[in-house]
Coordinates of C-alpha atoms in Angstrom, one line a residue:
Chain L
X200 CA -11.1 23.4 -14.5
X201 CA -10.2 20.0 -15.8
X202 CA -6.9 21.2 -17.1
X203 CA -6.2 22.9 -13.9
X204 CA -6.7 19.8 -11.8
X205 CA -4.7 17.8 -14.3
X206 CA -1.8 20.3 -13.9
X207 CA -2.1 20.1 -10.1
X208 CA -2.0 16.4 -10.2
X209 CA 1.1 16.4 -12.4
X210 CA 2.8 19.0 -10.2
X211 CA 2.0 17.1 -7.0
X212 CA 3.2 13.8 -8.6
X213 CA 6.4 15.5 -9.6
X214 CA 7.0 17.1 -6.2
X215 CA 6.1 13.8 -4.6
X216 CA 8.6 11.9 -6.7
X217 CA 11.4 14.1 -5.4
X218 CA 10.2 14.9 -1.9
X219 CA 9.5 11.5 -0.6
X220 CA 10.4 7.9 -1.2
X221 CA 7.0 6.9 0.2
X222 CA 3.9 6.5 -1.9
X223 CA 1.4 7.5 0.8
X224 CA 2.7 11.0 1.3
X225 CA 1.0 14.1 0.2
X226 CA 3.6 16.9 0.0
X227 CA 1.1 19.4 -1.3
X228 CA -1.0 19.0 1.8
X229 CA 1.9 19.3 4.1
X230 CA 3.7 22.2 2.4
X231 CA 1.9 24.6 4.7
X232 CA 2.4 22.4 7.8
X233 CA 3.1 23.8 11.2
X234 CA 6.7 23.3 12.0
X235 CA 6.1 24.5 15.5
X236 CA 6.7 21.7 17.9
X237 CA 5.6 23.8 20.9
X238 CA 3.4 21.9 23.3
X239 CA 0.9 24.4 24.5
X240 CA -1.7 22.1 26.0
X241 CA -0.2 22.1 29.5
X242 CA -0.1 25.9 29.8
X243 CA -2.7 27.5 32.0
X244 CA -2.1 30.7 30.0
X245 CA -4.5 29.4 27.3
X246 CA -7.7 31.5 27.2
X247 CA -11.0 29.7 26.8
X248 CA -13.1 32.8 26.3
X249 CA -15.6 32.5 23.4
X250 CA -13.5 34.8 21.2
X251 CA -10.3 32.9 22.0
X252 CA -12.0 29.6 21.1
X253 CA -13.1 31.1 17.8
X254 CA -9.5 31.9 17.0
X255 CA -8.4 28.3 17.6
X256 CA -10.9 26.8 15.2
X257 CA -10.2 25.1 11.9
X258 CA -13.2 27.0 10.3
X259 CA -14.5 30.1 12.0
X260 CA -18.0 29.9 13.5
X261 CA -18.2 26.1 13.5
X262 CA -16.8 23.2 15.4
X263 CA -15.4 20.7 12.9
X264 CA -15.5 17.2 14.3
X265 CA -14.1 14.1 12.5
X266 CA -14.7 10.4 12.7
X267 CA -14.1 7.4 10.4
X268 CA -16.8 5.9 8.1
X269 CA -18.4 3.5 8.7
X270 CA -18.9 4.6 12.3
X271 CA -20.1 1.7 14.5
X272 CA -22.7 1.3 17.2
X273 CA -22.7 1.9 20.2
X274 CA -20.3 4.8 19.4
X275 CA -22.5 6.1 16.6
X276 CA -25.9 5.2 15.2
X277 CA -26.2 3.9 11.6
X278 CA -23.1 5.6 10.5
X279 CA -24.7 9.0 11.0
X280 CA -22.6 11.0 13.6
X281 CA -24.7 14.2 13.3
X282 CA -27.9 12.8 15.0
X283 CA -26.3 12.9 18.5
X284 CA -27.1 9.2 19.1
X285 CA -24.4 6.9 20.2
X286 CA -21.8 7.4 22.9
X287 CA -19.1 9.3 21.0
X288 CA -21.7 11.4 19.1
X289 CA -23.2 12.4 22.4
X290 CA -19.8 13.2 23.9
X291 CA -18.9 15.4 20.9
X292 CA -22.2 17.3 21.2
X293 CA -21.7 17.6 25.0
X294 CA -18.2 19.0 24.5
X295 CA -19.5 21.4 21.9
X296 CA -22.2 22.7 24.2
X297 CA -19.6 23.3 27.0
X298 CA -17.5 25.2 24.5
X299 CA -20.5 27.4 23.6
X300 CA -21.5 25.9 20.3
X301 CA -25.1 25.3 19.2
X302 CA -25.9 21.9 17.7
X303 CA -26.2 23.4 14.3
X304 CA -22.6 24.8 14.6
X305 CA -21.2 21.3 14.9
X306 CA -19.9 20.1 11.5
X307 CA -18.9 16.5 10.9
X308 CA -16.2 15.3 8.5
X309 CA -14.9 11.9 7.6
X310 CA -11.3 11.1 8.6
X311 CA -9.9 7.6 8.2
X312 CA -7.8 6.6 11.2
X313 CA -4.6 6.3 9.2
X314 CA -4.8 9.9 8.0
X315 CA -5.8 11.3 11.3
X316 CA -2.1 11.4 12.4
X317 CA -0.6 12.2 9.1
X318 CA 1.8 15.2 9.0
X319 CA 0.5 18.6 8.0
X320 CA -2.4 20.6 9.1
X321 CA -5.5 18.7 10.3
X322 CA -8.8 19.3 8.6
X323 CA -10.8 19.2 11.8
X324 CA -10.8 20.6 15.3
X325 CA -10.8 17.2 16.9
X326 CA -11.2 13.6 15.9
X327 CA -13.4 11.2 17.9
X328 CA -12.8 7.7 16.7
X329 CA -12.2 5.3 19.7
X330 CA -8.5 6.3 19.6
X331 CA -6.5 4.9 22.5
X332 CA -4.1 7.3 24.1
X333 CA -0.5 6.1 24.4
X334 CA 2.7 8.0 25.2
X335 CA 4.2 7.3 21.7
X336 CA 1.1 8.6 20.0
X337 CA 1.0 11.6 22.3
X338 CA 4.4 12.8 21.1
X339 CA 2.9 13.3 17.6
X340 CA -0.6 14.6 18.3
X341 CA -2.3 16.1 21.3
X342 CA -5.0 14.1 23.1
X343 CA -7.7 15.3 25.4
X344 CA -8.2 13.6 28.7
X345 CA -10.1 10.4 28.8
X346 CA -13.7 10.3 27.8
X347 CA -13.9 6.5 28.1
X348 CA -11.8 4.0 30.0
X349 CA -11.4 0.9 27.8
X350 CA -11.1 -2.7 28.5
X351 CA -10.3 -5.4 25.9
X352 CA -12.8 -8.2 25.3
X353 CA -13.0 -11.5 23.4
X354 CA -15.5 -12.3 20.7
X355 CA -15.7 -16.1 19.9
X356 CA -17.9 -18.5 18.1
X357 CA -20.3 -20.5 20.2
X358 CA -19.3 -24.1 20.7
X359 CA -15.6 -23.7 19.9
X360 CA -13.0 -24.9 22.4
X361 CA -12.1 -21.4 23.7
X362 CA -15.6 -21.0 25.1
X363 CA -14.8 -23.5 27.9
X364 CA -11.0 -23.5 27.9
X365 CA -9.7 -20.0 28.6
X366 CA -7.4 -20.0 31.5
X367 CA -4.3 -17.8 31.0
X368 CA -2.4 -20.9 30.0
X369 CA -5.1 -22.1 27.6
X370 CA -5.4 -18.7 25.9
X371 CA -1.8 -18.9 24.6
X372 CA -2.6 -21.7 22.2
X373 CA -5.3 -19.8 20.1
X374 CA -5.0 -17.7 17.0
X375 CA -6.3 -14.2 17.9
X376 CA -7.3 -11.5 15.4
X377 CA -7.7 -7.7 15.6
X378 CA -8.1 -4.7 13.5
X379 CA -4.9 -3.0 12.2
X380 CA -3.8 0.1 14.1
X381 CA -5.6 -0.8 17.4
X382 CA -4.0 -1.2 20.7
X383 CA -5.6 -4.7 20.9
X384 CA -2.5 -6.1 19.1
X385 CA -0.3 -4.7 21.8
X386 CA -2.6 -6.2 24.4
X387 CA -2.5 -9.6 22.7
X388 CA 1.3 -9.7 22.4
X389 CA 2.1 -8.2 25.8
X390 CA -0.6 -9.7 28.0
X391 CA -1.9 -12.9 26.4
X392 CA 1.4 -13.7 24.7
X393 CA 0.0 -16.4 22.3
X394 CA 2.3 -18.9 20.5
X395 CA 0.7 -18.1 17.1
X396 CA 1.3 -14.7 15.5
X397 CA -2.0 -12.8 15.8
X398 CA -3.9 -12.0 12.6
X399 CA -4.2 -8.3 11.8
X400 CA -7.0 -7.2 9.5
X401 CA -7.8 -4.1 7.6
X402 CA -11.3 -3.5 8.8
X403 CA -13.8 -4.9 11.4
X404 CA -15.6 -6.5 8.5
X405 CA -12.6 -8.5 7.6
X406 CA -12.1 -9.6 11.2
X407 CA -15.7 -10.7 11.3
X408 CA -15.3 -12.7 8.1
X409 CA -12.2 -14.4 9.5
X410 CA -13.9 -15.4 12.7
X411 CA -17.0 -16.7 10.8
X412 CA -14.7 -18.7 8.6
X413 CA -12.8 -20.1 11.6
X414 CA -9.6 -18.5 10.5
X415 CA -9.2 -17.1 14.0
X416 CA -10.3 -18.5 17.4
X417 CA -11.1 -15.1 18.9
X418 CA -11.3 -11.5 18.0
X419 CA -10.0 -8.9 20.5
X420 CA -11.5 -5.4 20.6
X421 CA -12.9 -3.0 23.2
X422 CA -15.8 -4.3 25.2
X423 CA -18.6 -2.2 23.7
X424 CA -17.6 -3.0 20.1
X425 CA -17.2 -6.6 21.1
X426 CA -20.7 -6.8 22.6
X427 CA -22.2 -5.1 19.6
X428 CA -20.5 -7.3 17.1
X429 CA -21.3 -10.5 19.0
X430 CA -24.9 -9.6 19.5
X431 CA -25.8 -8.4 16.0
X432 CA -23.0 -8.8 13.5
X433 CA -21.7 -12.3 13.5
X434 CA -24.2 -15.2 13.7
X435 CA -23.5 -17.8 16.4
X436 CA -20.9 -15.6 18.1
X437 CA -20.7 -14.4 21.7
X438 CA -18.7 -12.1 23.8
X439 CA -16.8 -14.4 26.0
X440 CA -15.4 -12.0 28.6
X441 CA -13.4 -8.9 29.1
X442 CA -9.9 -8.5 30.5
X443 CA -9.0 -6.3 33.5
X444 CA -8.3 -2.7 32.8
X445 CA -4.8 -1.8 31.8
X446 CA -5.4 1.9 32.3
X447 CA -6.1 2.3 28.6
X448 CA -8.5 5.1 27.6
X449 CA -9.9 6.9 24.6
X450 CA -9.1 10.5 24.0
X451 CA -10.1 13.1 21.4
X452 CA -7.3 13.7 18.9
X453 CA -6.0 17.2 18.1
X454 CA -3.3 18.8 16.0
X455 CA -0.1 18.7 18.0
X456 CA -0.1 21.7 20.4
X457 CA -3.7 22.8 19.5
X458 CA -4.8 25.2 22.2
X459 CA -8.4 24.1 21.8
X460 CA -7.4 20.8 23.5
X461 CA -6.9 22.7 26.8
X462 CA -10.5 24.1 26.6
X463 CA -11.9 20.7 25.6
X464 CA -10.1 19.2 28.7
X465 CA -12.0 21.7 30.8
X466 CA -15.2 20.8 29.1
X467 CA -14.6 17.0 29.7
X468 CA -13.8 17.7 33.3
X469 CA -17.2 19.5 33.6
X470 CA -19.0 16.7 31.8
X471 CA -17.5 14.3 34.3
X472 CA -18.3 16.4 37.3
X473 CA -21.9 17.1 36.4
X474 CA -22.6 13.4 35.6
X475 CA -23.1 13.8 31.9
X476 CA -20.5 11.2 30.9
X477 CA -21.9 8.8 33.5
X478 CA -25.4 9.3 32.1
X479 CA -24.3 8.7 28.5
X480 CA -22.3 5.6 29.6
X481 CA -25.4 4.3 31.3
X482 CA -27.5 5.1 28.3
X483 CA -25.3 3.6 25.6
X484 CA -22.8 1.4 27.3
X485 CA -24.6 0.1 30.3
X486 CA -24.7 -3.4 28.9
X487 CA -21.0 -3.5 29.1
X488 CA -20.4 -2.7 32.7
X489 CA -21.5 -6.1 34.0
X490 CA -19.4 -8.3 31.8
X491 CA -17.4 -11.2 33.3
X492 CA -13.7 -10.6 33.6
X493 CA -11.0 -13.2 32.9
X494 CA -7.3 -13.0 33.3
X495 CA -5.1 -12.8 30.1
Chain R
X201 CA 34.7 26.6 -61.4
X202 CA 31.2 27.0 -62.8
X203 CA 32.5 25.9 -66.2
X204 CA 33.9 22.6 -64.8
X205 CA 30.6 22.1 -63.1
X206 CA 28.5 22.4 -66.2
X207 CA 31.0 20.2 -68.1
X208 CA 30.6 17.4 -65.6
X209 CA 26.8 17.8 -65.5
X210 CA 26.8 17.7 -69.3
X211 CA 28.9 14.6 -69.3
X212 CA 26.6 12.7 -67.0
X213 CA 23.4 13.7 -68.7
X214 CA 21.5 10.9 -70.3
X215 CA 23.2 8.3 -68.1
X216 CA 22.1 7.2 -64.7
X217 CA 24.9 7.7 -62.1
X218 CA 26.9 4.7 -61.2
X219 CA 25.9 3.1 -57.8
X220 CA 27.9 4.7 -55.0
X221 CA 29.1 7.6 -57.0
X222 CA 26.6 10.1 -55.5
X223 CA 24.3 12.6 -57.3
X224 CA 26.2 15.4 -58.9
X225 CA 24.8 18.8 -58.5
X226 CA 26.2 21.7 -60.5
X227 CA 28.6 23.7 -58.4
X228 CA 28.1 21.6 -55.3
X229 CA 29.6 18.6 -53.6
X230 CA 28.2 15.2 -54.4
X231 CA 25.1 14.4 -52.2
X232 CA 24.8 10.9 -50.7
X233 CA 22.1 8.7 -52.0
X234 CA 20.3 5.9 -50.2
X235 CA 22.3 3.1 -51.7
X236 CA 25.4 4.8 -50.6
X237 CA 25.0 4.4 -46.9
X238 CA 22.8 1.5 -45.8
X239 CA 20.6 2.4 -42.9
X240 CA 22.1 5.9 -42.7
X241 CA 24.6 4.7 -40.2
X242 CA 27.3 6.9 -41.3
X243 CA 25.0 9.9 -41.0
X244 CA 24.1 8.9 -37.5
X245 CA 27.7 8.5 -36.5
X246 CA 28.5 11.9 -38.0
X247 CA 25.7 13.5 -36.0
X248 CA 26.8 12.0 -32.7
X249 CA 30.4 13.2 -33.4
X250 CA 29.1 16.7 -34.1
X251 CA 27.0 16.7 -30.9
X252 CA 29.8 15.6 -28.7
X253 CA 32.2 18.3 -29.9
X254 CA 31.5 20.3 -26.8
X255 CA 32.6 17.4 -24.6
X256 CA 35.1 15.9 -27.0
X257 CA 37.1 14.1 -24.4
X258 CA 35.5 11.4 -22.2
X259 CA 36.8 13.1 -19.1
X260 CA 35.1 16.4 -20.0
X261 CA 31.8 14.5 -20.6
X262 CA 32.0 12.8 -17.3
X263 CA 32.8 16.1 -15.5
X264 CA 29.9 17.8 -17.2
X265 CA 27.4 15.1 -16.4
X266 CA 28.6 15.0 -12.8
X267 CA 28.3 18.8 -12.3
X268 CA 24.8 18.9 -13.9
X269 CA 23.7 16.0 -11.7
X270 CA 25.0 17.6 -8.5
X271 CA 23.2 20.9 -9.4
X272 CA 19.9 19.2 -10.1
X273 CA 20.0 17.0 -7.0
X274 CA 21.1 19.9 -4.8
X275 CA 18.3 22.1 -6.1
X276 CA 15.8 19.5 -5.3
X277 CA 17.2 18.9 -1.8
X278 CA 17.2 22.7 -1.1
X279 CA 13.6 22.9 -2.3
X280 CA 12.6 20.1 0.0
X281 CA 14.5 21.5 3.0
X282 CA 13.1 25.0 2.5
X283 CA 9.5 24.0 2.2
X284 CA 7.5 25.4 5.1
X285 CA 6.5 22.0 6.5
X286 CA 9.9 20.3 5.7
X287 CA 10.9 19.7 9.3
X288 CA 7.5 18.1 10.0
X289 CA 7.6 15.9 6.9
X290 CA 11.2 14.9 7.6
X291 CA 10.3 13.9 11.1
X292 CA 7.2 12.0 10.0
X293 CA 8.8 10.1 7.1
X294 CA 12.6 10.1 7.7
X295 CA 13.1 9.9 11.4
X296 CA 16.1 7.7 11.8
X297 CA 15.2 6.5 15.3
X298 CA 11.7 5.5 14.1
X299 CA 13.1 3.9 11.0
X300 CA 15.5 1.8 13.1
X301 CA 12.8 0.9 15.6
X302 CA 10.4 -0.3 12.9
X303 CA 13.2 -2.1 11.1
X304 CA 14.0 -4.1 14.3
X305 CA 10.4 -4.4 15.6
X306 CA 9.2 -5.2 19.1
X307 CA 6.2 -7.6 19.2
X308 CA 5.7 -7.1 22.9
X309 CA 5.1 -3.4 22.3
X310 CA 2.7 -4.4 19.5
X311 CA 4.7 -3.9 16.3
X312 CA 6.6 -6.3 14.1
X313 CA 10.0 -6.0 12.4
X314 CA 9.7 -4.6 8.9
X315 CA 13.1 -6.1 8.2
X316 CA 11.8 -9.6 9.0
X317 CA 8.5 -9.0 7.3
X318 CA 10.1 -8.3 3.9
X319 CA 11.3 -11.9 4.0
X320 CA 7.7 -12.9 3.8
X321 CA 7.3 -10.8 0.7
X322 CA 10.4 -12.3 -0.8
X323 CA 9.3 -15.8 -0.1
X324 CA 5.9 -15.1 -1.5
X325 CA 7.0 -13.5 -4.8
X326 CA 9.8 -16.0 -5.5
X327 CA 7.4 -18.9 -5.0
X328 CA 4.7 -17.2 -7.0
X329 CA 7.0 -16.2 -9.9
X330 CA 8.1 -19.8 -10.5
X331 CA 4.5 -21.0 -10.7
X332 CA 3.5 -18.0 -12.8
X333 CA 6.1 -18.6 -15.4
X334 CA 5.0 -22.2 -15.8
X335 CA 1.2 -21.7 -15.7
X336 CA 1.3 -18.6 -18.0
X337 CA 3.4 -20.5 -20.6
X338 CA 0.9 -23.4 -20.5
X339 CA -2.0 -21.0 -20.9
X340 CA -0.3 -19.2 -23.8
X341 CA 0.6 -22.4 -25.6
X342 CA -3.0 -23.7 -25.3
X343 CA -4.3 -20.4 -26.7
X344 CA -2.0 -20.6 -29.6
X345 CA -2.7 -24.3 -30.4
X346 CA -4.8 -25.0 -33.4
X347 CA -5.9 -28.5 -32.7
X348 CA -9.7 -28.8 -33.0
X349 CA -9.7 -31.3 -30.1
X350 CA -8.3 -28.6 -27.7
X351 CA -11.1 -26.2 -28.5
X352 CA -13.0 -26.5 -25.2
X353 CA -9.7 -25.9 -23.3
X354 CA -8.9 -22.9 -25.5
X355 CA -12.3 -21.4 -24.5
X356 CA -11.5 -22.0 -20.9
X357 CA -8.1 -20.3 -21.1
X358 CA -9.6 -17.3 -22.9
X359 CA -12.2 -17.0 -20.2
X360 CA -9.6 -17.4 -17.5
X361 CA -7.4 -14.6 -19.0
X362 CA -10.3 -12.3 -19.5
X363 CA -11.6 -12.8 -16.0
X364 CA -8.4 -12.6 -14.0
X365 CA -7.0 -9.6 -16.0
X366 CA -10.2 -7.7 -15.5
X367 CA -10.9 -8.4 -11.8
X368 CA -9.0 -6.3 -9.3
X369 CA -6.4 -8.4 -7.5
X370 CA -7.6 -7.4 -4.1
X371 CA -11.0 -9.1 -4.9
X372 CA -9.3 -12.3 -6.0
X373 CA -7.4 -12.3 -2.7
X374 CA -10.6 -11.8 -0.8
X375 CA -12.5 -14.4 -2.7
X376 CA -9.8 -17.0 -2.3
X377 CA -8.6 -16.1 1.2
X378 CA -12.0 -15.7 2.8
X379 CA -14.2 -17.7 0.4
X380 CA -12.3 -21.0 0.2
X381 CA -11.9 -21.5 4.0
X382 CA -15.6 -20.8 4.5
X383 CA -16.5 -23.7 2.1
X384 CA -15.4 -26.2 4.7
X385 CA -13.7 -28.6 2.2
X386 CA -11.2 -31.1 3.4
X387 CA -7.9 -29.9 1.9
X388 CA -8.8 -26.7 0.1
X389 CA -10.3 -25.0 3.2
X390 CA -7.5 -25.7 5.6
X391 CA -4.6 -23.9 4.1
X392 CA -2.7 -20.9 5.6
X393 CA -3.4 -17.3 4.5
X394 CA 0.1 -17.4 3.0
X395 CA -0.9 -20.2 0.6
X396 CA -4.2 -18.5 -0.3
X397 CA -2.5 -15.2 -0.9
X398 CA 0.3 -16.7 -3.1
X399 CA -2.3 -18.7 -5.0
X400 CA -4.2 -15.5 -5.7
X401 CA -1.1 -13.8 -7.0
X402 CA -0.3 -16.8 -9.2
X403 CA -3.8 -16.8 -10.7
X404 CA -3.9 -13.1 -11.4
X405 CA -0.4 -12.7 -12.7
X406 CA -0.4 -15.8 -14.9
X407 CA -3.3 -14.2 -16.8
X408 CA -1.1 -11.1 -17.6
X409 CA 2.1 -13.1 -18.2
X410 CA 0.4 -15.5 -20.6
X411 CA -0.4 -12.6 -22.8
X412 CA 3.2 -11.5 -22.7
X413 CA 4.2 -15.0 -23.7
X414 CA 1.6 -14.9 -26.5
X415 CA 2.9 -11.6 -27.9
X416 CA 6.5 -13.0 -27.7
X417 CA 5.5 -16.2 -29.6
X418 CA 3.7 -14.1 -32.2
X419 CA 6.8 -12.0 -32.6
X420 CA 8.8 -14.8 -34.0
X421 CA 8.5 -14.7 -37.9
X422 CA 6.4 -17.5 -39.4
X423 CA 9.3 -18.2 -41.7
X424 CA 11.3 -19.5 -38.7
X425 CA 8.6 -22.1 -38.2
X426 CA 8.5 -22.9 -41.8
X427 CA 12.2 -23.3 -42.0
X428 CA 12.3 -25.5 -38.9
X429 CA 9.4 -27.7 -40.3
X430 CA 11.1 -28.0 -43.7
X431 CA 14.2 -29.3 -41.9
X432 CA 11.9 -32.1 -40.7
X433 CA 11.3 -30.9 -37.1
X434 CA 7.9 -31.8 -35.7
X435 CA 5.8 -28.8 -34.7
X436 CA 6.3 -29.4 -31.0
X437 CA 10.1 -29.7 -31.5
X438 CA 10.1 -26.5 -33.6
X439 CA 8.2 -24.7 -30.9
X440 CA 10.7 -26.0 -28.2
X441 CA 14.0 -25.4 -30.0
X442 CA 13.2 -22.6 -32.6
X443 CA 10.3 -20.5 -31.5
X444 CA 10.4 -20.4 -27.7
X445 CA 14.1 -19.4 -27.3
X446 CA 13.6 -16.5 -29.7
X447 CA 10.3 -15.5 -28.1
X448 CA 11.6 -15.6 -24.6
X449 CA 14.6 -13.4 -25.5
X450 CA 12.2 -10.8 -26.7
X451 CA 9.9 -10.8 -23.7
X452 CA 12.5 -10.8 -20.9
X453 CA 12.0 -7.0 -20.3
X454 CA 8.2 -7.2 -20.0
X455 CA 8.5 -10.3 -17.9
X456 CA 10.7 -8.6 -15.5
X457 CA 8.4 -5.6 -15.4
X458 CA 5.6 -7.9 -14.3
X459 CA 7.9 -9.6 -11.8
X460 CA 8.6 -6.2 -10.2
X461 CA 4.8 -5.4 -10.1
X462 CA 4.3 -8.8 -8.5
X463 CA 6.9 -8.0 -5.8
X464 CA 4.9 -4.9 -4.7
X465 CA 1.5 -6.6 -5.0
X466 CA 2.5 -9.1 -2.4
X467 CA 1.6 -6.3 0.0
X468 CA -2.1 -6.8 -0.8
X469 CA -2.0 -10.3 0.7
X470 CA -1.9 -8.7 4.1
X471 CA -5.7 -8.2 4.0
X472 CA -5.9 -11.9 4.9
X473 CA -4.6 -11.1 8.4
X474 CA -2.1 -13.7 9.3
X475 CA 0.4 -12.6 6.7
X476 CA 2.5 -9.9 8.3
X477 CA 4.5 -8.6 5.3
X478 CA 6.5 -5.5 5.1
X479 CA 3.7 -3.1 4.2
X480 CA 1.5 -4.4 7.0
X481 CA 4.4 -4.3 9.5
X482 CA 4.9 -0.7 8.5
X483 CA 1.2 0.1 8.9
X484 CA 1.2 -1.4 12.4
X485 CA 4.3 0.6 13.4
X486 CA 2.8 3.8 12.0
X487 CA -0.4 3.4 14.0
X488 CA 1.7 2.5 17.1
X489 CA 4.0 5.5 17.0
X490 CA 1.9 7.8 14.7
X491 CA 5.0 8.1 12.5
X492 CA 5.2 7.1 8.8
X493 CA 9.0 6.4 8.8
X494 CA 8.3 2.7 8.9
X495 CA 6.8 3.0 5.4
X496 CA 10.0 4.6 4.2
X497 CA 11.9 1.6 5.6
X498 CA 9.6 -0.7 3.6
X499 CA 10.0 1.4 0.5
X500 CA 13.8 1.3 0.8
X501 CA 13.8 -2.4 1.2
X502 CA 11.7 -2.8 -1.9
X503 CA 14.1 -0.6 -3.8
X504 CA 17.0 -2.6 -2.7
X505 CA 15.3 -5.6 -4.2
X506 CA 14.2 -4.1 -7.5
X507 CA 17.1 -1.8 -8.5
X508 CA 19.8 -4.5 -8.8
X509 CA 17.3 -6.5 -10.8
X510 CA 16.7 -3.6 -13.2
X511 CA 20.4 -2.9 -13.7
X512 CA 21.0 -6.6 -14.3
X513 CA 18.3 -6.6 -16.9
X514 CA 19.7 -3.5 -18.6
X515 CA 23.0 -5.4 -18.9
X516 CA 21.3 -8.5 -20.3
X517 CA 19.4 -6.4 -22.9
X518 CA 22.6 -4.5 -23.9
X519 CA 24.5 -7.7 -24.4
X520 CA 21.7 -9.4 -26.3
X521 CA 21.4 -6.3 -28.6
X522 CA 25.1 -6.2 -29.2
X523 CA 25.0 -9.9 -30.2
X524 CA 22.1 -9.4 -32.5
X525 CA 23.6 -6.3 -34.2
X526 CA 26.9 -8.2 -34.6
X527 CA 25.0 -11.0 -36.3
X528 CA 23.3 -8.5 -38.7
X529 CA 26.6 -7.2 -39.8
X530 CA 27.9 -10.4 -41.4

């Protein structure tokens, strides 16, 4: 067994040395990749009968749902996605129920954001990880329709200048921070347009440390995350305000052209129509609907 | 034939063969003895001549190596192109449009130029390397000193090297980049992330490089020091003019090795946020476009930096070796 894995590692390393100039590739994983670039998600020809859904699944008989670890409140509760508590966990179970899965048939896996869009076959049916839908991203993966409309918000330290001075002109002079890979950076650069280059951190924990150490004046993230972090993660911090909506929204991430996405879109439409999403929003994200809005 | 052989053998019996004459074997040609061919050089030469008989003209040798290189490279390319997921991987890693877009960058869209970001890496490792070469030498010299007065400093340097070689670099960067600013000290806590990152690199790499220096200094034979001292040089002068030049010549390859490692480790400084270097710029583009071609751009830029350096070093080593061998001949 040990020899086998050693041989596999050697082989992959060898193949990797030739196949790509980039260290982060995994040619072995992508060797069976789907070269099909066909976009099926728009077709109404896709069947969503229980047997058809079974044929779209990553693993027969179960719905494999992915998210990153750690998973944060209010999206998940205590890094445990399988308890159905937290907005995204509730949405995932709501979608699963609409597709005809029992709770016990929902299987959670960990998928870091950076690998969720890597080439090659996905190891999940869909990924629910506060991923913003953009046209660029949508050309590489398939997204569901919106399950949450996002606004960006500011987390600041109490008593710092930004608390009182935050007109659009004032905002330009501060150093902003965000987590790498989020659309917050696009928001900062395109809407706030600060004079200092924003700081981009690996994890939320790093952003928190930077704010606490006064390395950045404010931290930009979605309103629910901002509220949670300000209220319980960083001492002496507060959520200053949120910015107006730019039409940004979160979607579930699928393998490009995955037919299951069509069925999930139907499911989300039903969850919207019957008030399920509104109920979950009220339950988990109610705090965040009455937040002051400022202009970037 | 056999008679003449036995006659010769008979004649040489009881006498040791004269140096350089070879050992006579009955009925056979004289065998070379050790004293005949110092270092077995002639034998080596003979071997290489025998081996190259197949390609006995330079032109043939070049042709053969060209053909074999083309075949090997072509086979690898074909293998890559024929893999089931090849189109997918080529699009994700080698998409020319994406590579160009990430090279140029577009901050308004939310991603930075990888081409500009590599300049941050260059600035960082050039600055760090100069400081490392100095600090590491100081540490090595202190460790090698034998003065009893310097004992406490020696202990400190040993602890320093042990600590910074053992702790992962990323933790050093975190500790300095997030720890020092949080201390709220006047000067130390108000530096930029660039300074903290570069300082971390200097601290970590100096520990490694000081050991390289130490090995180099030990490699100079003690007789060299003795000779220098007997000429009346003071020990510091002997170190400066006799030991160090010889030691440094020996350790240039490992020093360059560490330098290349340093170049790539500058990417780790990105965890401090405000340092947008090539790897971080690539990561931002990748998450913007969900395409990894930006990492390929960064990899190519790093290669452009390191390959000429490696070739230059090969040339230096070859020249140095030729000079030393020439010296040994006389």
